[in-house]
Amino acid sequence: MTVNFTPGDLVRARGREWVALPAPRNGLLSLRPLSGNENDAVILDPSLEISPVSAARFDLPEDANPTVQAKAALLADALRLTLRRGAGPFRSAAQLAFEPRTYQLVPLLMALRLQVPRLLIADDVGIGKTIEAGLILRELMDRGEVDAFSVLCPPHLVDQWLIELKDRFGIEAVAVTSGTAARLERNLPNAQTLFDAYPFTVVSLDYIKAERRRDGFARACPDFVIVDEAHSCVGTHKGKQQRFDLLQGLARDPERRMILLTATPHSGDEDAFSRLLSLIDPEFGSLNFDNPKYRERLARHYVQRRRVDLINGEWDEDRAFPKHETTEYSYRLNDTHLAFQEAVLDYCFSVVSNAGDQSKDRRLAFWGTLALMRCVGSSPAAALSALRNRAAKEDDRLEPQIYDEDGDDEDAIDIEPNTLLPHDQSLQALIDQASSLLSSEDPKLQALVKSLKTILKDGANPVVFCRYLATAEHVKEFLRKAFPKLEVQSVTGELTPDERRDRVAEMGAQEGEKSVQRILVATDCLSEGINLQQLFDTVIHYDLSWNPTRHQQREGRVDRFGQPAELVRSIMMFSPDSAIDGAVLDVILRKAEEIRRATGVTVPLPDERGPVTDALMAAMLLRRGSSMNQLTLDLRLDNGIQVMETRWRDASENEKRSRARFAQNAMKPAEVAPEWNKVKALLGSPADSLQFVERSMSRFGVPLEEKRAFHLAHLHALQDSLKEKLDQRGLHGSIKLSTREPASVGATLLTRTHPLTASLAEFLLEASLDKGTLPELGIGRVGAWPTAAVTKLTRVALLRIRYKLTIHARKERLLLAEEAALVALEAGEVVATGQAARKILASEATTDLAAIARDRLISGARADLPNLLSGPLSAFIQKRGNELVEDHARLRAAAGSASRVSVDPILPPDVIGLFVLMPGEV
């Protein structure tokens, strides 16, 4: 006889009881041990089993071990913390390793209200777009709506995504890059693609955009895709066009869910913005959004919030972000460095004068001049490297390097450029001059040390950003001599992404109870991809970036959600004596700051860089003095600054119009917070997890050690069986635990999903269900005691309730959901549930009962249990099921025909514990 089992059914197989989970296909069973976790699940074919798989029940055994009040409360907490398949509308809440802010739930709610979620999340840098996208992904996975996904991102963000998915969401993905793809594809059958074999992937955009890979990926691509830095996929040059062709191909499938992330969606370029919107809906690329009807349509798919929107007003998230103080720090050049700069300028301008009338030759001379002057302004070390660099011509790469654009080759981001200038006697003289400057006093370094001394006194931990590798090494060595008692390290493009991450992690590994000050010298290889807010709170722009967005990215490494410091500083160094610093400040950075103040966002340089180059050259020539004014006229650069300002003013106006037109303020905190707070009450907060871990560790004779900013758990002192379980999850020795974000350096946030919390909860639950496991702990399932918390004889039932959740949509899905419930009853009537019942159970016993009295009360409760299960407990569970249906309906209220959820409780529930409380004097 064949028995059909559905998710939530109890079965007996292989000599033990299991819970049925959603199966991968018909004919198979996916089973989780009744007292185990999701990682212990197995898939079996009933037809191949020696003993038939049969239906099972979970009854409270006659010989269940008795326990005392404190251990009964501990068991209730352990049960609550082991459950991962929540029944509420936020199915993912039990899987998260962090506490999301309320505002970060808005994109999730928007996604749940769409038949096919397609969103453009355009929040500011540091607000948490990765978290917002991850919440959508985790939720849809836990609803059974996503079986496979791909995250597409620039190559330097691949590792960051892998870490965030694993650490925050418990999702193990694989990287698909030029360095990993061949290994992953090795030994795969011809009919199987890499994306069939590995359903969870983080893919380098620059690897997959190539035409020979693009078409294959489009055929194998999962139907859920996250695209990070989506604005980098809509430009017109070759690399961006390839990325756009890739995404456009994916977007043609109307069933594909796509989440696009960018901090700069518009940037003043209407055409690029239209292309970006067309990836959500092809119509959005051509609609006139001055029409309110179309704006309303777009608002369902588009969310864009500045930090100020969240700090002020209803969201009141001021505590989530630090204050930001920006200052300029000027220094003077000495005669030697000034003479070197003027010699380089004279040489460059002579090359420009001899470039002839050919526009290409002249443009190359301009780029070479600007590239060399950047190096000169950076450091003598960078200048020397650029002057010596005689590599083959790479004129197509020189302009993007000058303006700090994100290129396909991220490893070259901090290499000194080949300036393409002719090698002659004059150039050799400059090389000799630069070499001699390396051993002379450097006014820029002296100014850096002076600025550092001021902020270090206030306890700051700065990151010093340099443009070039040679400069970073030059600065690091100088600072090590200037601050011998501080830890000074550097991170440059010479390190692999893993080595960069390890170098940063090592700087925090020595943190103990006392605060350790540190200085990190970095190039722009670190301006994206690795978050630094837990270790650093200050950014010094040792070299000015010529891309305002790059300045924002540098500062965004420390000025972001989760920064523990109340104040973040950024210091911009420049010399009024430097022709190049002055030109960049006047032409680019101060104009960018004006736009930022007007619009609230940083607008990148206009895509047309010709006027920018002309304006910078004109500014330098004018600063050089009257002898260069004629050259300015000859080269027709006199209107360069005016053209540049016109282009940027237009971009700024477009951005302001876009902000006003697409402001996303429709969803209010009151729509988000109540549902999430319900979930938190059911699942427990980090403080609840800490209380559970403290009590559990004490039961094992190894109490937590409280420190200034964290707790220490000495795992090495635990018994061997538990140590082995923890070691399998990567926990050993003594570990630091924090109960609030951001966690202190070297500590991890203690939530319900933390391996220590989960392992202890599973271990204690198993000890209660299996009498042979750790009987010395005394974690029993029945008990009786007097307490001041009740005035009448009260029975408290600890239940594990399973529900069958049916998602009624285009593809109907049947899911398993579980909840832990405490129900207090007086005379057969429910008098308290949830937190109220938990408070009753947690109230200390006033005295011990004699064994004979205890056993009599337990026997009476057990005898009445069938009546309770068929009467008040059944009614409570049915009522809870109806509440869950209403909760799901509220969150799925949608435009169009939204999916519907039905919730069917599985009766009877599992009675994990039954406790009798009698009135007792205090």
mmCIF file of N, CA, C and O in Angstrom, residues 429-493:
data_model
loop_
_atom_site.group_PDB
_atom_site.id
_atom_site.type_symbol
_atom_site.label_atom_id
_atom_site.label_comp_id
_atom_site.label_asym_id
_atom_site.label_seq_id
_atom_site.Cartn_x
_atom_site.Cartn_y
_atom_site.Cartn_z
ATOM 1 N N ALA A 429 65.918 64.387 -17.516
ATOM 2 C CA ALA A 429 66.219 65.350 -16.458
ATOM 3 C C ALA A 429 65.120 65.355 -15.390
ATOM 4 O O ALA A 429 65.402 65.470 -14.184
ATOM 5 N N LEU A 430 63.873 65.208 -15.841
ATOM 6 C CA LEU A 430 62.769 65.140 -14.886
ATOM 7 C C LEU A 430 62.851 63.870 -14.033
ATOM 8 O O LEU A 430 62.541 63.889 -12.832
ATOM 9 N N ILE A 431 63.252 62.751 -14.653
ATOM 10 C CA ILE A 431 63.416 61.498 -13.917
ATOM 11 C C ILE A 431 64.463 61.669 -12.814
ATOM 12 O O ILE A 431 64.269 61.252 -11.669
ATOM 13 N N ASP A 432 65.587 62.313 -13.163
ATOM 14 C CA ASP A 432 66.652 62.539 -12.175
ATOM 15 C C ASP A 432 66.144 63.436 -11.038
ATOM 16 O O ASP A 432 66.450 63.206 -9.860
ATOM 17 N N GLN A 433 65.365 64.443 -11.417
ATOM 18 C CA GLN A 433 64.842 65.373 -10.418
ATOM 19 C C GLN A 433 63.873 64.661 -9.463
ATOM 20 O O GLN A 433 63.902 64.858 -8.248
ATOM 21 N N ALA A 434 62.996 63.813 -10.020
ATOM 22 C CA ALA A 434 62.040 63.072 -9.185
ATOM 23 C C ALA A 434 62.764 62.126 -8.240
ATOM 24 O O ALA A 434 62.385 61.977 -7.066
ATOM 25 N N SER A 435 63.828 61.485 -8.736
ATOM 26 C CA SER A 435 64.605 60.561 -7.888
ATOM 27 C C SER A 435 65.190 61.287 -6.688
ATOM 28 O O SER A 435 65.182 60.769 -5.559
ATOM 29 N N SER A 436 65.697 62.494 -6.914
ATOM 30 C CA SER A 436 66.317 63.234 -5.795
ATOM 31 C C SER A 436 65.282 63.669 -4.766
ATOM 32 O O SER A 436 65.585 63.791 -3.577
ATOM 33 N N LEU A 437 64.013 63.886 -5.218
ATOM 34 C CA LEU A 437 62.975 64.319 -4.282
ATOM 35 C C LEU A 437 62.592 63.226 -3.288
ATOM 36 O O LEU A 437 62.080 63.517 -2.200
ATOM 37 N N LEU A 438 62.831 61.976 -3.653
ATOM 38 C CA LEU A 438 62.462 60.869 -2.762
ATOM 39 C C LEU A 438 63.195 60.938 -1.424
ATOM 40 O O LEU A 438 62.685 60.465 -0.409
ATOM 41 N N SER A 439 64.375 61.501 -1.438
ATOM 42 C CA SER A 439 65.170 61.560 -0.203
ATOM 43 C C SER A 439 65.117 62.927 0.470
ATOM 44 O O SER A 439 65.811 63.171 1.449
ATOM 45 N N SER A 440 64.304 63.842 -0.076
ATOM 46 C CA SER A 440 64.200 65.175 0.533
ATOM 47 C C SER A 440 62.896 65.292 1.324
ATOM 48 O O SER A 440 62.022 64.432 1.245
ATOM 49 N N GLU A 441 62.764 66.351 2.072
ATOM 50 C CA GLU A 441 61.560 66.550 2.883
ATOM 51 C C GLU A 441 60.345 66.745 1.989
ATOM 52 O O GLU A 441 60.367 67.545 1.049
ATOM 53 N N ASP A 442 59.276 66.017 2.282
ATOM 54 C CA ASP A 442 58.059 66.069 1.463
ATOM 55 C C ASP A 442 56.992 66.859 2.224
ATOM 56 O O ASP A 442 56.484 66.404 3.245
ATOM 57 N N PRO A 443 56.643 68.067 1.758
ATOM 58 C CA PRO A 443 55.674 68.884 2.504
ATOM 59 C C PRO A 443 54.291 68.234 2.593
ATOM 60 O O PRO A 443 53.565 68.464 3.554
ATOM 61 N N LYS A 444 53.951 67.432 1.603
ATOM 62 C CA LYS A 444 52.639 66.780 1.637
ATOM 63 C C LYS A 444 52.597 65.729 2.748
ATOM 64 O O LYS A 444 51.607 65.633 3.496
ATOM 65 N N LEU A 445 53.662 64.952 2.888
ATOM 66 C CA LEU A 445 53.732 63.969 3.967
ATOM 67 C C LEU A 445 53.751 64.644 5.330
ATOM 68 O O LEU A 445 53.124 64.171 6.284
ATOM 69 N N GLN A 446 54.476 65.749 5.428
ATOM 70 C CA GLN A 446 54.525 66.481 6.693
ATOM 71 C C GLN A 446 53.127 66.979 7.071
ATOM 72 O O GLN A 446 52.720 66.927 8.241
ATOM 73 N N ALA A 447 52.385 67.443 6.073
ATOM 74 C CA ALA A 447 51.020 67.925 6.335
ATOM 75 C C ALA A 447 50.116 66.771 6.771
ATOM 76 O O ALA A 447 49.256 66.923 7.652
ATOM 77 N N LEU A 448 50.287 65.592 6.157
ATOM 78 C CA LEU A 448 49.497 64.426 6.543
ATOM 79 C C LEU A 448 49.747 64.070 8.006
ATOM 80 O O LEU A 448 48.800 63.823 8.767
ATOM 81 N N VAL A 449 51.007 64.032 8.398
ATOM 82 C CA VAL A 449 51.339 63.691 9.790
ATOM 83 C C VAL A 449 50.721 64.706 10.746
ATOM 84 O O VAL A 449 50.171 64.340 11.801
ATOM 85 N N LYS A 450 50.785 65.970 10.387
ATOM 86 C CA LYS A 450 50.220 67.011 11.245
ATOM 87 C C LYS A 450 48.708 66.827 11.413
ATOM 88 O O LYS A 450 48.170 66.939 12.524
ATOM 89 N N SER A 451 48.017 66.537 10.307
ATOM 90 C CA SER A 451 46.563 66.335 10.397
ATOM 91 C C SER A 451 46.229 65.080 11.184
ATOM 92 O O SER A 451 45.253 65.045 11.946
ATOM 93 N N LEU A 452 47.039 64.033 11.023
ATOM 94 C CA LEU A 452 46.792 62.783 11.743
ATOM 95 C C LEU A 452 46.968 62.965 13.252
ATOM 96 O O LEU A 452 46.194 62.422 14.051
ATOM 97 N N LYS A 453 47.985 63.698 13.650
ATOM 98 C CA LYS A 453 48.218 63.888 15.084
ATOM 99 C C LYS A 453 47.005 64.516 15.761
ATOM 100 O O LYS A 453 46.653 64.155 16.888
ATOM 101 N N THR A 454 46.358 65.427 15.065
ATOM 102 C CA THR A 454 45.184 66.098 15.639
ATOM 103 C C THR A 454 44.040 65.127 15.858
ATOM 104 O O THR A 454 43.441 65.070 16.937
ATOM 105 N N ILE A 455 43.736 64.320 14.829
ATOM 106 C CA ILE A 455 42.565 63.439 14.953
ATOM 107 C C ILE A 455 42.870 62.185 15.777
ATOM 108 O O ILE A 455 41.979 61.629 16.418
ATOM 109 N N LEU A 456 44.118 61.752 15.777
ATOM 110 C CA LEU A 456 44.468 60.577 16.582
ATOM 111 C C LEU A 456 44.313 60.859 18.068
ATOM 112 O O LEU A 456 43.996 59.967 18.856
ATOM 113 N N LYS A 457 44.539 62.104 18.466
ATOM 114 C CA LYS A 457 44.338 62.478 19.870
ATOM 115 C C LYS A 457 42.887 62.259 20.291
ATOM 116 O O LYS A 457 42.592 61.997 21.449
ATOM 117 N N ASP A 458 41.968 62.383 19.319
ATOM 118 C CA ASP A 458 40.536 62.192 19.602
ATOM 119 C C ASP A 458 40.123 60.725 19.476
ATOM 120 O O ASP A 458 38.930 60.409 19.540
ATOM 121 N N GLY A 459 41.096 59.836 19.253
ATOM 122 C CA GLY A 459 40.784 58.412 19.169
ATOM 123 C C GLY A 459 40.387 57.916 17.795
ATOM 124 O O GLY A 459 39.852 56.812 17.662
ATOM 125 N N ALA A 460 40.641 58.711 16.757
ATOM 126 C CA ALA A 460 40.216 58.330 15.408
ATOM 127 C C ALA A 460 41.028 57.149 14.883
ATOM 128 O O ALA A 460 42.179 56.920 15.278
ATOM 129 N N ASN A 461 40.423 56.401 13.964
ATOM 130 C CA ASN A 461 41.087 55.319 13.232
ATOM 131 C C ASN A 461 40.927 55.625 11.741
ATOM 132 O O ASN A 461 39.884 55.332 11.155
ATOM 133 N N PRO A 462 41.947 56.222 11.118
ATOM 134 C CA PRO A 462 41.788 56.736 9.758
ATOM 135 C C PRO A 462 42.190 55.750 8.661
ATOM 136 O O PRO A 462 43.066 54.899 8.839
ATOM 137 N N VAL A 463 41.536 55.918 7.499
ATOM 138 C CA VAL A 463 41.952 55.295 6.242
ATOM 139 C C VAL A 463 42.473 56.409 5.353
ATOM 140 O O VAL A 463 41.765 57.396 5.104
ATOM 141 N N VAL A 464 43.705 56.280 4.897
ATOM 142 C CA VAL A 464 44.326 57.288 4.035
ATOM 143 C C VAL A 464 44.256 56.767 2.603
ATOM 144 O O VAL A 464 44.915 55.784 2.257
ATOM 145 N N PHE A 465 43.443 57.406 1.753
ATOM 146 C CA PHE A 465 43.267 56.948 0.382
ATOM 147 C C PHE A 465 44.241 57.666 -0.558
ATOM 148 O O PHE A 465 44.274 58.897 -0.610
ATOM 149 N N CYS A 466 45.015 56.869 -1.286
ATOM 150 C CA CYS A 466 45.954 57.370 -2.286
ATOM 151 C C CYS A 466 45.505 56.898 -3.663
ATOM 152 O O CYS A 466 44.838 55.864 -3.794
ATOM 153 N N ARG A 467 45.909 57.635 -4.691
ATOM 154 C CA ARG A 467 45.511 57.258 -6.049
ATOM 155 C C ARG A 467 46.387 56.159 -6.619
ATOM 156 O O ARG A 467 45.913 55.304 -7.374
ATOM 157 N N TYR A 468 47.684 56.172 -6.263
ATOM 158 C CA TYR A 468 48.617 55.262 -6.934
ATOM 159 C C TYR A 468 49.310 54.336 -5.954
ATOM 160 O O TYR A 468 49.547 54.674 -4.785
ATOM 161 N N LEU A 469 49.655 53.179 -6.463
ATOM 162 C CA LEU A 469 50.321 52.155 -5.671
ATOM 163 C C LEU A 469 51.635 52.671 -5.087
ATOM 164 O O LEU A 469 51.925 52.477 -3.906
ATOM 165 N N ALA A 470 52.432 53.323 -5.930
ATOM 166 C CA ALA A 470 53.731 53.824 -5.464
ATOM 167 C C ALA A 470 53.555 54.833 -4.335
ATOM 168 O O ALA A 470 54.321 54.849 -3.365
ATOM 169 N N THR A 471 52.516 55.660 -4.432
ATOM 170 C CA THR A 471 52.259 56.644 -3.376
ATOM 171 C C THR A 471 51.860 55.947 -2.077
ATOM 172 O O THR A 471 52.329 56.314 -0.988
ATOM 173 N N ALA A 472 51.011 54.935 -2.177
ATOM 174 C CA ALA A 472 50.551 54.235 -0.979
ATOM 175 C C ALA A 472 51.716 53.610 -0.221
ATOM 176 O O ALA A 472 51.794 53.705 1.017
ATOM 177 N N GLU A 473 52.633 52.982 -0.946
ATOM 178 C CA GLU A 473 53.786 52.365 -0.280
ATOM 179 C C GLU A 473 54.696 53.434 0.324
ATOM 180 O O GLU A 473 55.230 53.277 1.420
ATOM 181 N N HIS A 474 54.866 54.538 -0.399
ATOM 182 C CA HIS A 474 55.667 55.677 0.054
ATOM 183 C C HIS A 474 55.079 56.237 1.367
ATOM 184 O O HIS A 474 55.811 56.481 2.341
ATOM 185 N N VAL A 475 53.760 56.404 1.406
ATOM 186 C CA VAL A 475 53.084 56.962 2.580
ATOM 187 C C VAL A 475 53.156 55.979 3.752
ATOM 188 O O VAL A 475 53.399 56.373 4.896
ATOM 189 N N LYS A 476 52.914 54.694 3.471
ATOM 190 C CA LYS A 476 52.929 53.690 4.545
ATOM 191 C C LYS A 476 54.272 53.686 5.276
ATOM 192 O O LYS A 476 54.313 53.711 6.522
ATOM 193 N N GLU A 477 55.361 53.668 4.515
ATOM 194 C CA GLU A 477 56.683 53.610 5.145
ATOM 195 C C GLU A 477 56.947 54.854 5.988
ATOM 196 O O GLU A 477 57.526 54.774 7.078
ATOM 197 N N PHE A 478 56.521 56.011 5.499
ATOM 198 C CA PHE A 478 56.740 57.249 6.244
ATOM 199 C C PHE A 478 55.924 57.243 7.542
ATOM 200 O O PHE A 478 56.423 57.640 8.609
ATOM 201 N N LEU A 479 54.666 56.784 7.466
ATOM 202 C CA LEU A 479 53.812 56.789 8.655
ATOM 203 C C LEU A 479 54.280 55.785 9.697
ATOM 204 O O LEU A 479 54.099 56.001 10.903
ATOM 205 N N ARG A 480 54.861 54.694 9.276
ATOM 206 C CA ARG A 480 55.384 53.722 10.242
ATOM 207 C C ARG A 480 56.514 54.336 11.080
ATOM 208 O O ARG A 480 56.653 54.039 12.263
ATOM 209 N N LYS A 481 57.297 55.199 10.438
ATOM 210 C CA LYS A 481 58.357 55.874 11.182
ATOM 211 C C LYS A 481 57.793 56.992 12.058
ATOM 212 O O LYS A 481 58.265 57.227 13.175
ATOM 213 N N ALA A 482 56.765 57.659 11.552
ATOM 214 C CA ALA A 482 56.186 58.782 12.304
ATOM 215 C C ALA A 482 55.348 58.311 13.492
ATOM 216 O O ALA A 482 55.262 59.006 14.506
ATOM 217 N N PHE A 483 54.711 57.120 13.370
ATOM 218 C CA PHE A 483 53.849 56.608 14.436
ATOM 219 C C PHE A 483 54.254 55.170 14.762
ATOM 220 O O PHE A 483 53.521 54.206 14.468
ATOM 221 N N PRO A 484 55.405 54.984 15.384
ATOM 222 C CA PRO A 484 55.928 53.633 15.612
ATOM 223 C C PRO A 484 55.075 52.797 16.567
ATOM 224 O O PRO A 484 55.157 51.570 16.539
ATOM 225 N N LYS A 485 54.252 53.435 17.394
ATOM 226 C CA LYS A 485 53.448 52.679 18.354
ATOM 227 C C LYS A 485 52.091 52.261 17.786
ATOM 228 O O LYS A 485 51.375 51.485 18.424
ATOM 229 N N LEU A 486 51.728 52.765 16.631
ATOM 230 C CA LEU A 486 50.443 52.420 16.021
ATOM 231 C C LEU A 486 50.636 51.341 14.957
ATOM 232 O O LEU A 486 51.718 51.199 14.383
ATOM 233 N N GLU A 487 49.557 50.604 14.708
ATOM 234 C CA GLU A 487 49.593 49.626 13.630
ATOM 235 C C GLU A 487 49.296 50.343 12.313
ATOM 236 O O GLU A 487 48.229 50.952 12.152
ATOM 237 N N VAL A 488 50.234 50.296 11.383
ATOM 238 C CA VAL A 488 50.076 50.945 10.078
ATOM 239 C C VAL A 488 50.227 49.881 9.003
ATOM 240 O O VAL A 488 51.256 49.212 8.905
ATOM 241 N N GLN A 489 49.182 49.699 8.193
ATOM 242 C CA GLN A 489 49.212 48.713 7.113
ATOM 243 C C GLN A 489 48.760 49.379 5.819
ATOM 244 O O GLN A 489 48.164 50.455 5.823
ATOM 245 N N SER A 490 49.029 48.697 4.705
ATOM 246 C CA SER A 490 48.559 49.204 3.414
ATOM 247 C C SER A 490 47.838 48.094 2.661
ATOM 248 O O SER A 490 48.149 46.913 2.825
ATOM 249 N N VAL A 491 46.872 48.492 1.863
ATOM 250 C CA VAL A 491 46.149 47.572 0.974
ATOM 251 C C VAL A 491 46.136 48.206 -0.408
ATOM 252 O O VAL A 491 45.603 49.307 -0.593
ATOM 253 N N THR A 492 46.743 47.517 -1.373
ATOM 254 C CA THR A 492 46.823 48.031 -2.746
ATOM 255 C C THR A 492 46.444 46.931 -3.727
ATOM 256 O O THR A 492 46.188 45.786 -3.341
ATOM 257 N N GLY A 493 46.441 47.289 -5.001
ATOM 258 C CA GLY A 493 46.102 46.337 -6.049
ATOM 259 C C GLY A 493 47.114 45.222 -6.214
ATOM 260 O O GLY A 493 46.867 44.265 -6.963
#
